[in-house]
PDB file of C-alpha atoms in Angstrom:
ATOM      1  CA  MET S1486       0.053  28.090  -2.689  1.00  0.00           C
ATOM      2  CA  SER S1487      -2.325  25.259  -3.499  1.00  0.00           C
ATOM      3  CA  PHE S1488      -5.893  26.252  -4.229  1.00  0.00           C
ATOM      4  CA  ARG S1489      -7.265  23.956  -6.927  1.00  0.00           C
ATOM      5  CA  THR S1490      -9.328  20.834  -6.591  1.00  0.00           C
ATOM      6  CA  VAL S1491      -8.829  18.830  -9.765  1.00  0.00           C
ATOM      7  CA  VAL S1492     -11.760  16.542 -10.615  1.00  0.00           C
ATOM      8  CA  ILE S1493     -11.269  13.827 -13.250  1.00  0.00           C
ATOM      9  CA  THR S1494     -14.679  12.625 -14.498  1.00  0.00           C
ATOM     10  CA  ARG S1495     -13.898  11.063 -17.881  1.00  0.00           C
ATOM     11  CA  GLN S1496     -11.807   8.206 -19.165  1.00  0.00           C
ATOM     12  CA  SER S1497      -8.313   9.674 -18.999  1.00  0.00           C
ATOM     13  CA  LYS S1498      -4.659   9.001 -18.432  1.00  0.00           C
ATOM     14  CA  ILE S1499      -3.044  11.156 -15.802  1.00  0.00           C
ATOM     15  CA  SER S1500       0.697  11.338 -15.363  1.00  0.00           C
ATOM     16  CA  TYR S1501       3.573  13.541 -14.212  1.00  0.00           C
ATOM     17  CA  LYS S1502       5.861  15.729 -16.295  1.00  0.00           C
ATOM     18  CA  ASN S1503       8.216  18.481 -15.085  1.00  0.00           C
ATOM     19  CA  ARG S1504       6.243  19.400 -11.911  1.00  0.00           C
ATOM     20  CA  PHE S1505       2.935  19.266 -13.809  1.00  0.00           C
ATOM     21  CA  LEU S1506      -0.001  16.899 -13.531  1.00  0.00           C
ATOM     22  CA  VAL S1507      -0.829  15.910 -17.107  1.00  0.00           C
ATOM     23  CA  VAL S1508      -4.387  14.884 -18.006  1.00  0.00           C
ATOM     24  CA  LYS S1509      -4.746  13.177 -21.399  1.00  0.00           C
ATOM     25  CA  HIS S1510      -8.211  12.540 -22.819  1.00  0.00           C
ATOM     26  CA  GLU S1511      -8.432  11.450 -26.462  1.00  0.00           C
ATOM     27  CA  SER S1512      -6.561  14.219 -28.328  1.00  0.00           C
ATOM     28  CA  ASP S1513      -6.880  16.759 -25.503  1.00  0.00           C
ATOM     29  CA  GLU S1514      -3.993  17.306 -23.079  1.00  0.00           C
ATOM     30  CA  LYS S1515      -4.056  19.615 -20.053  1.00  0.00           C
ATOM     31  CA  TYR S1516      -1.236  20.604 -17.690  1.00  0.00           C
ATOM     32  CA  ILE S1517      -1.699  21.782 -14.102  1.00  0.00           C
ATOM     33  CA  HIS S1518       1.286  22.785 -11.990  1.00  0.00           C
ATOM     34  CA  LEU S1519       1.527  20.755  -8.774  1.00  0.00           C
ATOM     35  CA  SER S1520       1.991  23.888  -6.655  1.00  0.00           C
ATOM     36  CA  GLU S1521      -1.575  24.928  -7.571  1.00  0.00           C
ATOM     37  CA  ILE S1522      -3.220  21.628  -6.577  1.00  0.00           C
ATOM     38  CA  ASP S1523      -4.700  20.950  -3.154  1.00  0.00           C
ATOM     39  CA  THR S1524      -6.726  17.796  -3.931  1.00  0.00           C
ATOM     40  CA  VAL S1525      -7.254  15.460  -6.890  1.00  0.00           C
ATOM     41  CA  ILE S1526     -10.618  13.685  -7.109  1.00  0.00           C
ATOM     42  CA  VAL S1527     -10.715  10.708  -9.475  1.00  0.00           C
ATOM     43  CA  ASP S1528     -14.458  10.410 -10.165  1.00  0.00           C
ATOM     44  CA  SER S1529     -14.232   7.725 -12.832  1.00  0.00           C
ATOM     45  CA  ILE S1530     -13.207   4.096 -12.735  1.00  0.00           C
ATOM     46  CA  SER S1531     -11.748   4.468 -16.241  1.00  0.00           C
ATOM     47  CA  VAL S1532      -8.703   6.497 -15.259  1.00  0.00           C
ATOM     48  CA  SER S1533      -5.127   5.310 -15.625  1.00  0.00           C
ATOM     49  CA  ILE S1534      -2.686   6.854 -13.151  1.00  0.00           C
ATOM     50  CA  SER S1535       1.079   6.526 -13.251  1.00  0.00           C
ATOM     51  CA  ALA S1536       2.787   5.345 -10.070  1.00  0.00           C
ATOM     52  CA  TYR S1537       5.305   8.155 -10.398  1.00  0.00           C
ATOM     53  CA  LEU S1538       2.471  10.711 -10.342  1.00  0.00           C
ATOM     54  CA  LEU S1539       1.104   9.119  -7.155  1.00  0.00           C
ATOM     55  CA  LYS S1540       4.557   9.413  -5.578  1.00  0.00           C
ATOM     56  CA  GLU S1541       4.917  13.068  -6.621  1.00  0.00           C
ATOM     57  CA  LEU S1542       1.422  13.947  -5.385  1.00  0.00           C
ATOM     58  CA  SER S1543       2.241  12.317  -2.058  1.00  0.00           C
ATOM     59  CA  ASP S1544       5.607  14.109  -1.839  1.00  0.00           C
ATOM     60  CA  ASN S1545       3.816  17.417  -2.464  1.00  0.00           C
ATOM     61  CA  LYS S1546       1.175  16.641   0.200  1.00  0.00           C
ATOM     62  CA  ILE S1547      -1.640  16.558  -2.361  1.00  0.00           C
ATOM     63  CA  ASN S1548      -4.555  14.336  -1.367  1.00  0.00           C
ATOM     64  CA  ILE S1549      -6.151  11.991  -3.902  1.00  0.00           C
ATOM     65  CA  ILE S1550      -9.723  10.770  -3.475  1.00  0.00           C
ATOM     66  CA  PHE S1551     -10.991   7.828  -5.530  1.00  0.00           C
ATOM     67  CA  CYS S1552     -14.700   7.390  -6.344  1.00  0.00           C
ATOM     68  CA  ASP S1553     -16.583   4.285  -7.450  1.00  0.00           C
ATOM     69  CA  ASP S1554     -18.936   3.849 -10.408  1.00  0.00           C
ATOM     70  CA  LYS S1555     -21.745   5.460  -8.363  1.00  0.00           C
ATOM     71  CA  HIS S1556     -19.540   8.534  -7.713  1.00  0.00           C
ATOM     72  CA  ASN S1557     -19.157   7.743  -4.014  1.00  0.00           C
ATOM     73  CA  PRO S1558     -15.680   8.070  -2.498  1.00  0.00           C
ATOM     74  CA  PHE S1559     -14.195   4.691  -1.624  1.00  0.00           C
ATOM     75  CA  GLY S1560     -10.580   5.498  -0.888  1.00  0.00           C
ATOM     76  CA  GLU S1561      -7.999   8.153  -0.361  1.00  0.00           C
ATOM     77  CA  LEU S1562      -4.262   8.472  -0.777  1.00  0.00           C
ATOM     78  CA  SER S1563      -2.553  10.947   1.492  1.00  0.00           C
ATOM     79  CA  SER S1564       1.029  11.199   2.607  1.00  0.00           C
ATOM     80  CA  TYR S1565       1.953   9.663   5.968  1.00  0.00           C
ATOM     81  CA  TYR S1566       4.496  12.384   6.496  1.00  0.00           C
ATOM     82  CA  SER S1567       2.476  15.462   5.602  1.00  0.00           C
ATOM     83  CA  ARG S1568       2.868  16.852   9.121  1.00  0.00           C
ATOM     84  CA  HIS S1569       5.488  16.555  11.837  1.00  0.00           C
ATOM     85  CA  ASN S1570       3.255  14.463  14.107  1.00  0.00           C
ATOM     86  CA  THR S1571       1.391  12.238  11.644  1.00  0.00           C
ATOM     87  CA  SER S1572       2.818   8.964  12.961  1.00  0.00           C
ATOM     88  CA  LYS S1573       1.940   9.977  16.508  1.00  0.00           C
ATOM     89  CA  LYS S1574      -1.646  10.812  15.495  1.00  0.00           C
ATOM     90  CA  ILE S1575      -2.067   7.481  13.692  1.00  0.00           C
ATOM     91  CA  LYS S1576      -0.815   5.573  16.749  1.00  0.00           C
ATOM     92  CA  GLU S1577      -3.150   7.565  19.015  1.00  0.00           C
ATOM     93  CA  GLN S1578      -6.149   6.782  16.807  1.00  0.00           C
ATOM     94  CA  ILE S1579      -5.283   3.079  16.724  1.00  0.00           C
ATOM     95  CA  ALA S1580      -5.154   3.112  20.546  1.00  0.00           C
ATOM     96  CA  TRP S1581      -8.621   4.692  20.940  1.00  0.00           C
ATOM     97  CA  LYS S1582     -11.127   2.762  23.025  1.00  0.00           C
ATOM     98  CA  GLN S1583     -13.690   0.866  20.962  1.00  0.00           C
ATOM     99  CA  SER S1584     -16.484   2.901  22.566  1.00  0.00           C
ATOM    100  CA  ASP S1585     -14.871   6.131  21.302  1.00  0.00           C
ATOM    101  CA  LYS S1586     -14.519   4.660  17.808  1.00  0.00           C
ATOM    102  CA  ASN S1587     -18.197   3.656  17.891  1.00  0.00           C
ATOM    103  CA  LYS S1588     -19.265   7.159  18.983  1.00  0.00           C
ATOM    104  CA  LEU S1589     -17.221   8.733  16.198  1.00  0.00           C
ATOM    105  CA  TRP S1590     -18.677   6.320  13.639  1.00  0.00           C
ATOM    106  CA  GLN S1591     -22.179   7.144  14.893  1.00  0.00           C
ATOM    107  CA  MET S1592     -21.497  10.878  14.490  1.00  0.00           C
ATOM    108  CA  ILE S1593     -20.205  10.323  10.945  1.00  0.00           C
ATOM    109  CA  VAL S1594     -23.265   8.279   9.958  1.00  0.00           C
ATOM    110  CA  LYS S1595     -25.613  10.765  11.628  1.00  0.00           C
ATOM    111  CA  ASN S1596     -24.061  13.666   9.687  1.00  0.00           C
ATOM    112  CA  LYS S1597     -24.280  11.706   6.431  1.00  0.00           C
ATOM    113  CA  ILE S1598     -27.989  11.117   7.039  1.00  0.00           C
ATOM    114  CA  ILE S1599     -28.523  14.781   7.925  1.00  0.00           C
ATOM    115  CA  ASN S1600     -26.830  15.724   4.641  1.00  0.00           C
ATOM    116  CA  GLN S1601     -29.139  13.325   2.796  1.00  0.00           C
ATOM    117  CA  ALA S1602     -32.124  14.909   4.550  1.00  0.00           C
ATOM    118  CA  THR S1603     -30.953  18.357   3.466  1.00  0.00           C
ATOM    119  CA  LEU S1604     -30.745  17.172  -0.126  1.00  0.00           C
ATOM    120  CA  LEU S1605     -34.189  15.572   0.129  1.00  0.00           C
ATOM    121  CA  ARG S1606     -35.603  18.796   1.549  1.00  0.00           C
ATOM    122  CA  LYS S1607     -34.422  20.566  -1.596  1.00  0.00           C
ATOM    123  CA  THR S1608     -35.681  17.905  -4.004  1.00  0.00           C
ATOM    124  CA  TYR S1609     -38.390  15.749  -2.403  1.00  0.00           C
ATOM    125  CA  SER S1610     -39.784  17.553   0.619  1.00  0.00           C
ATOM    126  CA  ASP S1611     -42.366  14.803   1.307  1.00  0.00           C
ATOM    127  CA  LYS S1612     -39.646  12.248   2.204  1.00  0.00           C
ATOM    128  CA  CYS S1613     -37.540  14.651   4.236  1.00  0.00           C
ATOM    129  CA  ASP S1614     -39.677  14.293   7.374  1.00  0.00           C
ATOM    130  CA  LEU S1615     -39.147  10.537   7.374  1.00  0.00           C
ATOM    131  CA  ILE S1616     -35.370  10.924   7.217  1.00  0.00           C
ATOM    132  CA  LEU S1617     -35.350  13.497  10.026  1.00  0.00           C
ATOM    133  CA  TRP S1618     -37.528  11.213  12.151  1.00  0.00           C
ATOM    134  CA  ILE S1619     -35.067   8.368  11.657  1.00  0.00           C
ATOM    135  CA  VAL S1620     -32.144  10.595  12.639  1.00  0.00           C
ATOM    136  CA  ASN S1621     -33.840  11.927  15.766  1.00  0.00           C
ATOM    137  CA  ILE S1622     -35.357   8.682  17.034  1.00  0.00           C
ATOM    138  CA  PHE S1623     -32.973   5.927  15.992  1.00  0.00           C
ATOM    139  CA  LEU S1624     -29.602   7.654  16.184  1.00  0.00           C
ATOM    140  CA  ASP S1625     -30.233   9.725  19.296  1.00  0.00           C
ATOM    141  CA  ASN S1626     -31.610   6.805  21.323  1.00  0.00           C
ATOM    142  CA  PHE S1627     -29.830   3.762  19.918  1.00  0.00           C
ATOM    143  CA  TYR S1628     -27.694   2.893  16.937  1.00  0.00           C
ATOM    144  CA  LYS S1629     -28.683   0.311  14.343  1.00  0.00           C
ATOM    145  CA  ASP S1630     -26.197  -0.869  11.723  1.00  0.00           C
ATOM    146  CA  ASN S1631     -28.812  -0.883   8.989  1.00  0.00           C
ATOM    147  CA  CYS S1632     -30.247   2.573   9.751  1.00  0.00           C
ATOM    148  CA  LYS S1633     -28.028   4.252   7.170  1.00  0.00           C
ATOM    149  CA  ARG S1634     -28.875   1.604   4.573  1.00  0.00           C
ATOM    150  CA  TYR S1635     -32.581   2.143   5.225  1.00  0.00           C
ATOM    151  CA  CYS S1636     -32.259   5.916   4.811  1.00  0.00           C
ATOM    152  CA  THR S1637     -30.412   5.641   1.521  1.00  0.00           C
ATOM    153  CA  GLY S1638     -33.129   3.328   0.190  1.00  0.00           C
ATOM    154  CA  VAL S1639     -36.002   5.745   0.913  1.00  0.00           C
TER     155      VAL S1639
END
């Protein structure tokens, strides 16, 4: 049963050996059995990953999330065949109407801004009201492409 989320934050080399994910950092070496891993998050751009490990993680239906130098996720590797109907779901999503895709994108951006507002409420309560105003006015009434960029710059 997979239950671990493995987060790699330092310059490392990760590879595969005998059903284990191997993390090498300087003289330190750690082994984690693949059956225990649910997700691997690579939160450093200084990580070397073997192609064979990527294949094994995919075969074992373990997701890999890659983050940029600002620690924001920029990509993901997940198996196409992790479920019996994955290909069908991908084809259905490709066939969505553009208006449905736009609504989904708007919901994603709105939730990201709400999450930023929650963080601001905990750290800088004076700026939180501005973020909430932007969410309520701009996103509920009309969608602007640069609204998210504006909120992240506040």
